[in-house]
Amino acid sequence: MFSLMFKRIPGTKDILPDEADCWQEIEGISRSIFSLYNYREIRTPLLETSSLFDRSLGRSAEIVQKQMFLIKGKEDIFALRPEGTAGIVRSFLENNLDKTYGFSKFYYIGPMFRFERPQKGRLRQFQHIGCEAIGSLDAALDVEAVSLASNLLDAFSVKDYKIKINSLGCAKDKEGLASRLKKAFRSKLTALCQECRERFDRNVLRILDCKKEACRQAAEELGIGDSYLCPECKSHFSQVKKGLDSLKINYVITPQLVRGLDYYTRTVFEITHKALGAQDALGAGGRYDNLVKELGGPDLGAVGFAFGVERLLLVHSPQSTVHSKNLVYLITLGEEAKKEGLKLLDSLRKNGIACDTDYEGKSLKGALRKANDLGAGYVLMLGEDELKKGTVALKDMASGIQEEVSAVNLVQALKGKICLRPIAAVN
Ligand code: AMP
C-alpha cells in the first residue's frame, strides 16, 4: 500500500533532543554573558512588512533581491525576517524606547529565514544569537561589541577563530568609495565573475569581498587602502583599533570586508573559522549610524552583531551532558510498588530531582537496560520487600554499587549526589 512520508523542506533542520541540549547550552551561556554587559532580551515578530527590509538593508542587497520569503497579505506584502536588526530598530521606535530609555542594549535569540541554495552551514531557516546597542556614536561601544563577540566565543569554547575588521566610513565616504570603484572597475568588467558583473550595477562595494581569485586580484590591484575615509571616520577607526589593542583582542584589518547591507557605516567586523569551509563566517556585525533615522527616528548611532547557532555548533564541542547524568530512573516491581512509585516520582520532582520511569511494561532487565541507554546516573528499585521495609534500593550506575535507603531519607540522599534542577517552589 502507498504510504505518504512527509519530509522537511530542504534548508531546514529538525533539532532532535540530543542536539537541543547543545542549543540550550549555547543559549544559556549567551544569556548570561549578554547580561554581564547589561543587554536585555527583546523578542520581535518573525513576520514584518517587507518594505521594512527594502528600506533598511537596501533594495540592492542580495538578501532583499533574492532571498526574502514573502507572503502576500490583502494590502501588504509580509516577509519572514531575514535578520534581526531592522525589526529591533522598528520596535525600538514604535514603542518609543528612544524616549523611555535613551541608550538601550538588546539581545535576541531566534530564527531567521533566507531563500538560499542550501549547503553545509547555509540554511533557509537558521538561528541567530545577536545584539544591538542603540543610541551612541562612541567608538568604545564598537570595542565593547567586538570584545563581547569574542568573549561569547570563548565561553562557547570555540577556538581558533579569526576576527576581521574594517571601516566603511560614513555614508558620504561609502558613496565616494562606490563611485571610485565604479570608475576603476568599468574597464575591468570582463575580468570579474558573473556575479560581480551584476554587483557592479547593483552594489559595487560587494565586489571587494568576492571570494573568487580573479575578483580578489582585481580588487587588490586598486590599492584603495583606507584612502576613502574622512578624517572623523579615520579617527573613529583608530580609536576602535586602540581599544581592541588595550583589551588584547587579536584582529586582522581586512579592507575587503564590506558586508552586503546598506545600513552599515564605519566599523564592520566578521568572525570566521577555517573548519567551516566555504561558508566560514561564524558571525558578523558592525555600526549602523543612519538606520534609526532612515526608519523615521532621531539621529542615533548604533552597533550590533549576530552569530549563527548552526555554524557555532559545527565548531563547538558540548561541555556537558548534564541532562542524562542527573537523571534518576525508577523501576517498580508489582502493582502496589507502581502506585507508590507514582508518588515517589512526584515528590522527587517537587524537590528538583529529574526522574523518569518505565511506561512500556519492561522486565527488570529491560528497564535496567533502558536506564543505561538513557545515561541515568542512578536507578531506584521498588518492590514488595522494599515496600514492607519502607526503603528503596538505590543503584549508582557508574560504580554499580547498590545501597538500601529509607524512603523518607531518599530526597536527602539523592540531593548529596546529583545536580538539582531549579524549581519554582518546594512543597
Ligand atoms: P549575516 O546576517 O549574514 O551577517 O549573518 C550573521 C551570521 O548568521 C553568519 O555569520 C552565519 O553564522 C549566520 N548565517 C547567515 N546566513 C545563514 C544561513 N543561510 N544559514 C546558516 N547560517 C547563516
CSV table of C-alpha atoms and ligand atoms in Angstrom, one decimal:
chain,number,residue,atom,x,y,z
A,1,MET,CA,0.0,0.0,0.0
A,2,PHE,CA,1.2,3.5,-0.8
A,3,SER,CA,2.2,5.4,2.4
A,4,LEU,CA,2.9,9.1,2.5
A,5,MET,CA,6.0,10.2,4.4
A,6,PHE,CA,6.4,13.9,4.7
A,7,LYS,CA,9.9,15.3,4.6
A,8,ARG,CA,11.3,18.5,5.9
A,9,ILE,CA,11.8,21.4,3.5
A,10,PRO,CA,15.4,21.5,2.2
A,11,GLY,CA,17.5,24.0,4.1
A,12,THR,CA,15.5,23.5,7.3
A,13,LYS,CA,16.6,21.3,10.3
A,14,ASP,CA,15.0,19.2,12.9
A,15,ILE,CA,16.7,19.8,16.2
A,16,LEU,CA,16.5,16.5,17.9
A,17,PRO,CA,16.7,16.2,21.7
A,18,ASP,CA,20.5,15.4,21.8
A,19,GLU,CA,21.3,18.4,19.7
A,20,ALA,CA,18.7,20.5,21.5
A,21,ASP,CA,20.7,20.0,24.7
A,22,CYS,CA,23.7,21.7,22.9
A,23,TRP,CA,21.4,24.5,21.7
A,24,GLN,CA,20.2,25.1,25.3
A,25,GLU,CA,23.8,25.2,26.5
A,26,ILE,CA,24.8,27.8,23.8
A,27,GLU,CA,21.6,29.8,24.5
A,28,GLY,CA,22.2,29.7,28.3
A,29,ILE,CA,25.8,30.8,28.0
A,30,SER,CA,24.7,33.6,25.7
A,31,ARG,CA,22.1,34.9,28.1
A,32,SER,CA,24.5,35.0,31.0
A,33,ILE,CA,27.2,36.7,29.0
A,34,PHE,CA,24.8,39.3,27.5
A,35,SER,CA,23.6,40.2,30.9
A,36,LEU,CA,27.2,40.7,32.1
A,37,TYR,CA,27.2,43.5,29.5
A,38,ASN,CA,23.8,44.8,30.6
A,39,TYR,CA,22.0,43.7,27.4
A,40,ARG,CA,18.3,42.7,27.9
A,41,GLU,CA,16.3,40.4,25.8
A,42,ILE,CA,13.9,41.6,23.1
A,43,ARG,CA,11.6,39.4,21.1
A,44,THR,CA,10.1,40.8,17.9
A,45,PRO,CA,7.8,39.1,15.4
A,46,LEU,CA,9.1,36.7,12.8
A,47,LEU,CA,6.9,38.5,10.3
A,48,GLU,CA,7.4,42.1,9.3
A,49,THR,CA,6.3,44.3,6.5
A,50,SER,CA,8.6,43.5,3.6
A,51,SER,CA,9.2,47.2,2.9
A,52,LEU,CA,11.0,47.4,6.3
A,53,PHE,CA,13.8,45.3,4.9
A,54,ASP,CA,13.8,47.2,1.5
A,55,ARG,CA,14.3,50.4,3.4
A,56,SER,CA,16.9,49.2,5.9
A,57,LEU,CA,19.0,46.6,4.2
A,58,GLY,CA,18.7,48.4,0.9
A,59,ARG,CA,16.8,47.4,-2.3
A,60,SER,CA,20.0,46.4,-3.9
A,61,ALA,CA,21.1,44.0,-1.1
A,62,GLU,CA,21.3,40.4,-2.2
A,63,ILE,CA,19.1,39.4,0.7
A,64,VAL,CA,16.3,41.7,-0.4
A,65,GLN,CA,16.7,41.0,-4.1
A,66,LYS,CA,16.9,37.2,-4.0
A,67,GLN,CA,16.4,35.8,-0.5
A,68,MET,CA,13.3,37.0,1.2
A,69,PHE,CA,10.4,34.7,1.9
A,70,LEU,CA,7.4,36.8,1.0
A,71,ILE,CA,3.8,36.3,1.9
A,72,LYS,CA,1.1,38.3,0.1
A,73,GLY,CA,-1.4,39.8,2.5
A,74,LYS,CA,-4.6,41.6,1.5
A,75,GLU,CA,-3.0,45.0,1.2
A,76,ASP,CA,0.6,44.4,2.1
A,77,ILE,CA,3.5,42.1,1.5
A,78,PHE,CA,4.9,40.5,4.6
A,79,ALA,CA,8.4,39.0,4.9
A,80,LEU,CA,9.7,36.3,7.2
A,81,ARG,CA,12.6,38.2,8.8
A,82,PRO,CA,15.9,37.5,7.1
A,83,GLU,CA,17.8,39.2,10.0
A,84,GLY,CA,17.1,40.8,13.4
A,85,THR,CA,18.4,44.4,13.3
A,86,ALA,CA,15.7,46.0,11.2
A,87,GLY,CA,12.8,44.6,13.3
A,88,ILE,CA,14.5,45.7,16.5
A,89,VAL,CA,15.0,49.2,15.3
A,90,ARG,CA,11.4,49.2,14.1
A,91,SER,CA,10.3,48.0,17.6
A,92,PHE,CA,12.6,50.5,19.4
A,93,LEU,CA,10.9,53.4,17.5
A,94,GLU,CA,7.4,52.1,17.5
A,95,ASN,CA,7.5,51.5,21.3
A,96,ASN,CA,9.1,54.9,21.9
A,97,LEU,CA,12.1,53.2,23.7
A,98,ASP,CA,14.3,56.1,22.5
A,99,LYS,CA,12.2,58.4,24.7
A,100,THR,CA,11.7,55.9,27.6
A,101,TYR,CA,15.3,54.5,27.9
A,102,GLY,CA,17.5,56.6,25.6
A,103,PHE,CA,20.6,54.5,25.0
A,104,SER,CA,19.5,50.9,25.0
A,105,LYS,CA,21.1,47.4,24.7
A,106,PHE,CA,19.1,44.4,23.4
A,107,TYR,CA,19.9,40.8,22.7
A,108,TYR,CA,17.8,38.3,20.8
A,109,ILE,CA,17.8,34.6,20.0
A,110,GLY,CA,15.5,33.3,17.3
A,111,PRO,CA,15.1,32.0,13.8
A,112,MET,CA,15.8,33.9,10.6
A,113,PHE,CA,14.8,33.0,7.0
A,114,ARG,CA,16.6,33.3,3.7
A,115,PHE,CA,15.8,31.7,0.5
A,116,GLU,CA,19.3,30.4,-0.3
A,117,ARG,CA,20.6,27.4,-2.1
A,118,PRO,CA,21.1,25.0,0.9
A,119,GLN,CA,24.6,23.7,1.6
A,120,LYS,CA,26.8,22.9,4.6
A,121,GLY,CA,26.3,25.9,7.0
A,122,ARG,CA,23.8,27.6,4.7
A,123,LEU,CA,20.2,27.0,5.6
A,124,ARG,CA,16.9,28.6,4.7
A,125,GLN,CA,15.8,28.7,8.4
A,126,PHE,CA,18.7,29.3,10.8
A,127,GLN,CA,19.1,30.7,14.3
A,128,HIS,CA,20.7,34.0,15.2
A,129,ILE,CA,22.1,34.9,18.6
A,130,GLY,CA,22.6,38.6,18.3
A,131,CYS,CA,22.6,42.0,20.0
A,132,GLU,CA,22.0,45.7,19.2
A,133,ALA,CA,23.2,48.7,21.2
A,134,ILE,CA,21.3,51.8,20.1
A,135,GLY,CA,21.9,55.4,20.9
A,136,SER,CA,25.7,56.1,20.8
A,137,LEU,CA,28.4,57.1,18.4
A,138,ASP,CA,31.1,56.3,20.9
A,139,ALA,CA,34.0,54.2,19.5
A,140,ALA,CA,34.2,52.5,22.9
A,141,LEU,CA,30.8,50.8,22.0
A,142,ASP,CA,32.3,49.3,18.8
A,143,VAL,CA,35.2,48.0,21.0
A,144,GLU,CA,32.7,46.6,23.5
A,145,ALA,CA,30.7,44.8,20.8
A,146,VAL,CA,33.8,43.1,19.3
A,147,SER,CA,35.0,42.1,22.8
A,148,LEU,CA,31.6,40.8,23.7
A,149,ALA,CA,31.5,38.7,20.5
A,150,SER,CA,35.0,37.4,21.3
A,151,ASN,CA,34.0,36.6,25.0
A,152,LEU,CA,30.9,34.8,23.8
A,153,LEU,CA,33.0,32.6,21.5
A,154,ASP,CA,35.5,31.9,24.4
A,155,ALA,CA,32.6,31.0,26.6
A,156,PHE,CA,31.2,28.6,23.9
A,157,SER,CA,34.7,27.0,23.9
A,158,VAL,CA,35.2,27.9,20.3
A,159,LYS,CA,39.0,28.0,19.5
A,160,ASP,CA,41.0,29.4,16.5
A,161,TYR,CA,38.5,31.9,15.3
A,162,LYS,CA,39.6,35.0,13.4
A,163,ILE,CA,38.2,38.5,13.9
A,164,LYS,CA,38.3,40.6,10.8
A,165,ILE,CA,37.6,44.3,11.0
A,166,ASN,CA,37.3,47.2,8.6
A,167,SER,CA,35.8,50.7,8.5
A,168,LEU,CA,33.4,51.6,5.7
A,169,GLY,CA,33.3,55.2,6.8
A,170,CYS,CA,30.2,57.4,7.0
A,171,ALA,CA,27.5,57.5,4.3
A,172,LYS,CA,29.5,60.1,2.3
A,173,ASP,CA,32.7,58.0,2.5
A,174,LYS,CA,30.8,55.0,1.2
A,175,GLU,CA,29.4,57.0,-1.7
A,176,GLY,CA,32.8,58.2,-2.5
A,177,LEU,CA,34.2,54.7,-2.4
A,178,ALA,CA,31.4,53.4,-4.6
A,179,SER,CA,32.0,56.0,-7.3
A,180,ARG,CA,35.7,55.3,-7.2
A,181,LEU,CA,35.1,51.6,-7.6
A,182,LYS,CA,32.7,52.2,-10.5
A,183,LYS,CA,35.3,54.2,-12.3
A,184,ALA,CA,38.0,51.7,-11.6
A,185,PHE,CA,36.1,48.5,-12.4
A,186,ARG,CA,34.3,49.8,-15.5
A,187,SER,CA,37.2,48.9,-17.7
A,188,LYS,CA,37.9,45.6,-15.9
A,189,LEU,CA,34.4,44.1,-16.0
A,190,THR,CA,35.5,41.2,-18.2
A,191,ALA,CA,38.0,40.1,-15.6
A,192,LEU,CA,35.2,39.8,-12.9
A,193,CYS,CA,33.0,36.8,-12.3
A,194,GLN,CA,29.4,36.8,-13.5
A,195,GLU,CA,28.0,37.7,-10.0
A,196,CYS,CA,30.4,40.6,-9.6
A,197,ARG,CA,29.4,41.9,-13.0
A,198,GLU,CA,25.8,42.1,-11.6
A,199,ARG,CA,27.1,43.6,-8.4
A,200,PHE,CA,28.8,46.4,-10.5
A,201,ASP,CA,25.4,47.9,-11.2
A,202,ARG,CA,23.6,46.8,-8.0
A,203,ASN,CA,26.1,47.0,-5.1
A,204,VAL,CA,29.6,47.8,-6.4
A,205,LEU,CA,31.2,47.6,-2.9
A,206,ARG,CA,30.4,43.9,-2.7
A,207,ILE,CA,32.9,43.2,-5.5
A,208,LEU,CA,35.5,43.9,-2.8
A,209,ASP,CA,34.5,40.9,-0.7
A,210,CYS,CA,34.1,38.4,-3.6
A,211,LYS,CA,35.9,35.2,-2.7
A,212,LYS,CA,36.8,34.3,-6.4
A,213,GLU,CA,40.6,34.7,-7.1
A,214,ALA,CA,40.2,36.8,-10.2
A,215,CYS,CA,37.9,39.3,-8.5
A,216,ARG,CA,40.1,39.4,-5.4
A,217,GLN,CA,43.1,40.2,-7.5
A,218,ALA,CA,41.3,42.9,-9.4
A,219,ALA,CA,40.3,44.5,-6.1
A,220,GLU,CA,43.7,44.3,-4.6
A,221,GLU,CA,45.3,45.9,-7.7
A,222,LEU,CA,43.2,49.0,-7.0
A,223,GLY,CA,45.2,49.6,-3.8
A,224,ILE,CA,42.4,51.5,-2.1
A,225,GLY,CA,43.5,51.0,1.5
A,226,ASP,CA,41.7,53.4,3.8
A,227,SER,CA,42.1,56.5,1.5
A,228,TYR,CA,38.3,56.9,1.2
A,229,LEU,CA,37.8,57.6,4.9
A,230,CYS,CA,37.2,61.2,6.0
A,231,PRO,CA,39.3,62.5,9.0
A,232,GLU,CA,36.5,61.8,11.5
A,233,CYS,CA,36.0,58.3,10.4
A,234,LYS,CA,39.7,57.7,10.3
A,235,SER,CA,39.9,58.9,13.9
A,236,HIS,CA,37.0,56.8,14.9
A,237,PHE,CA,38.6,53.7,13.4
A,238,SER,CA,41.9,54.4,15.1
A,239,GLN,CA,40.1,54.7,18.5
A,240,VAL,CA,38.4,51.3,17.8
A,241,LYS,CA,41.8,49.7,17.0
A,242,LYS,CA,43.5,51.2,20.1
A,243,GLY,CA,40.6,50.0,22.3
A,244,LEU,CA,40.9,46.5,20.9
A,245,ASP,CA,44.6,46.5,21.4
A,246,SER,CA,44.2,47.6,25.0
A,247,LEU,CA,41.9,44.6,25.6
A,248,LYS,CA,44.5,42.4,23.9
A,249,ILE,CA,41.9,41.2,21.3
A,250,ASN,CA,43.5,39.8,18.2
A,251,TYR,CA,42.1,41.1,15.0
A,252,VAL,CA,43.0,41.4,11.3
A,253,ILE,CA,42.4,44.6,9.4
A,254,THR,CA,40.6,43.5,6.3
A,255,PRO,CA,40.0,46.2,3.7
A,256,GLN,CA,37.9,43.7,1.6
A,257,LEU,CA,35.3,43.4,4.3
A,258,VAL,CA,32.4,45.4,3.2
A,259,ARG,CA,29.2,43.5,4.2
A,260,GLY,CA,26.2,43.3,2.0
A,261,LEU,CA,23.8,45.6,3.7
A,262,ASP,CA,23.2,49.3,3.1
A,263,TYR,CA,22.8,50.2,6.7
A,264,TYR,CA,26.4,49.5,7.8
A,265,THR,CA,28.6,52.5,8.4
A,266,ARG,CA,32.1,52.9,9.9
A,267,THR,CA,33.2,49.7,11.8
A,268,VAL,CA,32.3,46.4,10.4
A,269,PHE,CA,33.5,43.0,11.6
A,270,GLU,CA,33.3,39.4,10.7
A,271,ILE,CA,34.4,36.4,12.7
A,272,THR,CA,35.5,33.4,10.7
A,273,HIS,CA,36.6,29.8,11.4
A,274,LYS,CA,38.5,27.8,8.9
A,275,ALA,CA,36.8,24.5,9.9
A,276,LEU,CA,33.6,25.8,8.4
A,277,GLY,CA,34.8,25.5,4.8
A,278,ALA,CA,33.2,27.8,2.1
A,279,GLN,CA,30.7,29.3,4.5
A,280,ASP,CA,33.3,30.3,7.0
A,281,ALA,CA,31.6,33.2,8.9
A,282,LEU,CA,30.5,32.4,12.4
A,283,GLY,CA,29.1,35.8,13.0
A,284,ALA,CA,29.3,39.4,11.8
A,285,GLY,CA,28.2,42.8,12.6
A,286,GLY,CA,29.1,46.5,12.8
A,287,ARG,CA,28.0,50.0,13.3
A,288,TYR,CA,24.9,51.4,11.6
A,289,ASP,CA,24.6,55.1,12.3
A,290,ASN,CA,22.0,56.1,9.8
A,291,LEU,CA,19.4,53.3,10.2
A,292,VAL,CA,17.4,54.7,13.1
A,293,LYS,CA,16.9,58.0,11.2
A,294,GLU,CA,16.3,56.1,8.0
A,295,LEU,CA,13.4,54.4,9.7
A,296,GLY,CA,11.8,57.7,10.9
A,297,GLY,CA,13.6,58.1,14.2
A,298,PRO,CA,16.1,60.5,15.7
A,299,ASP,CA,19.7,60.7,14.6
A,300,LEU,CA,21.2,57.9,16.7
A,301,GLY,CA,24.3,55.8,16.2
A,302,ALA,CA,24.1,52.0,16.9
A,303,VAL,CA,26.2,48.8,16.8
A,304,GLY,CA,25.2,45.2,16.6
A,305,PHE,CA,26.2,41.7,15.6
A,306,ALA,CA,24.8,38.2,15.2
A,307,PHE,CA,26.2,34.7,15.3
A,308,GLY,CA,24.6,31.7,13.5
A,309,VAL,CA,23.9,29.0,16.0
A,310,GLU,CA,24.1,26.1,13.5
A,311,ARG,CA,27.6,27.2,12.5
A,312,LEU,CA,28.6,27.7,16.1
A,313,LEU,CA,27.6,24.1,16.7
A,314,LEU,CA,29.8,22.9,13.8
A,315,VAL,CA,32.9,24.2,15.7
A,316,HIS,CA,31.8,23.8,19.3
A,317,SER,CA,32.2,20.7,21.4
A,318,PRO,CA,29.5,20.4,24.0
A,319,GLN,CA,30.7,20.9,27.6
A,320,SER,CA,28.4,18.6,29.4
A,321,THR,CA,25.6,16.0,29.3
A,322,VAL,CA,24.0,17.4,32.4
A,323,HIS,CA,20.7,16.1,31.4
A,324,SER,CA,21.4,12.4,31.5
A,325,LYS,CA,23.9,12.2,34.3
A,326,ASN,CA,21.4,13.8,36.7
A,327,LEU,CA,18.5,11.6,35.7
A,328,VAL,CA,17.2,9.1,38.3
A,329,TYR,CA,15.3,6.1,36.8
A,330,LEU,CA,12.7,4.3,38.9
A,331,ILE,CA,12.0,0.7,38.3
A,332,THR,CA,8.9,-0.7,40.2
A,333,LEU,CA,8.0,-4.4,40.6
A,334,GLY,CA,4.4,-5.2,41.1
A,335,GLU,CA,1.1,-3.1,41.1
A,336,GLU,CA,1.5,-1.8,44.7
A,337,ALA,CA,5.0,-0.6,44.0
A,338,LYS,CA,3.8,1.1,40.8
A,339,LYS,CA,1.2,3.1,42.7
A,340,GLU,CA,3.8,4.1,45.4
A,341,GLY,CA,6.3,4.8,42.6
A,342,LEU,CA,3.9,7.5,41.2
A,343,LYS,CA,4.0,9.3,44.5
A,344,LEU,CA,7.8,8.9,44.8
A,345,LEU,CA,8.4,10.4,41.4
A,346,ASP,CA,6.1,13.3,42.2
A,347,SER,CA,8.0,14.0,45.4
A,348,LEU,CA,11.4,13.8,43.7
A,349,ARG,CA,10.4,16.2,41.0
A,350,LYS,CA,8.9,18.6,43.5
A,351,ASN,CA,12.4,18.6,45.1
A,352,GLY,CA,14.1,19.4,41.9
A,353,ILE,CA,15.3,15.9,41.1
A,354,ALA,CA,14.9,14.9,37.4
A,355,CYS,CA,13.4,11.4,37.2
A,356,ASP,CA,11.6,9.0,34.9
A,357,THR,CA,10.2,5.5,35.0
A,358,ASP,CA,9.2,2.7,32.6
A,359,TYR,CA,5.9,3.2,30.8
A,360,GLU,CA,6.4,0.3,28.3
A,361,GLY,CA,5.9,-2.7,30.7
A,362,LYS,CA,9.5,-3.8,30.6
A,363,SER,CA,11.0,-6.6,32.6
A,364,LEU,CA,13.6,-5.7,35.4
A,365,LYS,CA,16.4,-6.5,32.9
A,366,GLY,CA,14.8,-4.5,30.1
A,367,ALA,CA,14.2,-1.5,32.4
A,368,LEU,CA,17.8,-1.5,33.6
A,369,ARG,CA,18.9,-1.5,30.0
A,370,LYS,CA,16.6,1.4,29.3
A,371,ALA,CA,18.1,3.3,32.3
A,372,ASN,CA,21.5,2.6,31.0
A,373,ASP,CA,20.6,3.7,27.4
A,374,LEU,CA,19.2,7.0,28.9
A,375,GLY,CA,22.5,7.5,30.7
A,376,ALA,CA,20.7,7.7,34.1
A,377,GLY,CA,23.1,8.4,36.9
A,378,TYR,CA,21.1,6.4,39.5
A,379,VAL,CA,18.4,3.8,39.4
A,380,LEU,CA,15.8,3.3,42.2
A,381,MET,CA,14.2,-0.1,42.6
A,382,LEU,CA,11.0,-0.5,44.5
A,383,GLY,CA,9.4,-4.0,45.0
A,384,GLU,CA,7.3,-5.8,47.6
A,385,ASP,CA,10.3,-6.2,50.0
A,386,GLU,CA,11.2,-2.5,49.9
A,387,LEU,CA,7.6,-1.5,50.4
A,388,LYS,CA,7.3,-3.6,53.5
A,389,LYS,CA,10.5,-2.2,54.9
A,390,GLY,CA,9.8,1.4,53.8
A,391,THR,CA,13.0,1.5,51.8
A,392,VAL,CA,14.2,1.9,48.2
A,393,ALA,CA,17.2,0.2,46.6
A,394,LEU,CA,19.5,2.9,45.1
A,395,LYS,CA,22.0,1.9,42.5
A,396,ASP,CA,24.8,4.1,41.4
A,397,MET,CA,25.1,3.3,37.6
A,398,ALA,CA,28.7,4.4,37.3
A,399,SER,CA,30.1,2.3,40.1
A,400,GLY,CA,27.4,-0.4,40.2
A,401,ILE,CA,27.2,-0.1,44.0
A,402,GLN,CA,23.8,-0.6,45.4
A,403,GLU,CA,22.5,0.6,48.8
A,404,GLU,CA,19.3,0.5,50.7
A,405,VAL,CA,17.9,3.9,51.6
A,406,SER,CA,15.0,4.6,53.8
A,407,ALA,CA,12.2,6.1,51.7
A,408,VAL,CA,11.8,9.1,53.9
A,409,ASN,CA,15.5,10.0,53.5
A,410,LEU,CA,15.7,9.4,49.8
A,411,VAL,CA,15.4,13.0,48.7
A,412,GLN,CA,18.2,13.9,51.1
A,413,ALA,CA,20.4,11.0,49.9
A,414,LEU,CA,19.9,12.0,46.2
A,415,LYS,CA,20.5,15.7,46.9
A,416,GLY,CA,24.0,14.9,48.0
A,417,LYS,CA,24.7,13.0,44.8
A,418,ILE,CA,23.3,14.9,41.8
A,419,CYS,CA,22.8,18.3,40.4
A,420,LEU,CA,19.4,19.7,41.2
A,421,ARG,CA,17.1,21.4,38.7
A,422,PRO,CA,15.7,24.8,39.6
A,423,ILE,CA,12.2,24.6,40.9
A,424,ALA,CA,9.6,27.3,41.4
A,425,ALA,CA,8.5,26.2,44.9
A,426,VAL,CA,9.3,23.3,47.1
A,427,ASN,CA,6.3,21.7,48.8
B,1,AMP,P1,24.6,37.9,8.4
B,1,AMP,O1,23.3,38.5,9.0
B,1,AMP,O2,24.5,37.5,7.0
B,1,AMP,O3,25.8,38.8,8.7
B,1,AMP,O4,24.9,36.6,9.2
B,1,AMP,C1,25.4,36.5,10.5
B,1,AMP,C2,25.7,35.1,10.8
B,1,AMP,O5,24.5,34.3,10.6
B,1,AMP,C3,26.6,34.5,9.8
B,1,AMP,O6,27.9,34.7,10.2
B,1,AMP,C4,26.3,33.0,9.9
B,1,AMP,O7,26.9,32.4,11.1
B,1,AMP,C5,24.8,33.0,10.1
B,1,AMP,N1,24.1,32.8,8.8
B,1,AMP,C6,23.8,33.8,7.9
B,1,AMP,N2,23.1,33.2,6.9
B,1,AMP,C7,23.0,31.9,7.2
B,1,AMP,C8,22.4,30.8,6.5
B,1,AMP,N3,21.8,30.9,5.4
B,1,AMP,N4,22.4,29.6,7.1
B,1,AMP,C9,23.0,29.4,8.3
B,1,AMP,N5,23.6,30.4,9.0
B,1,AMP,C10,23.6,31.7,8.4
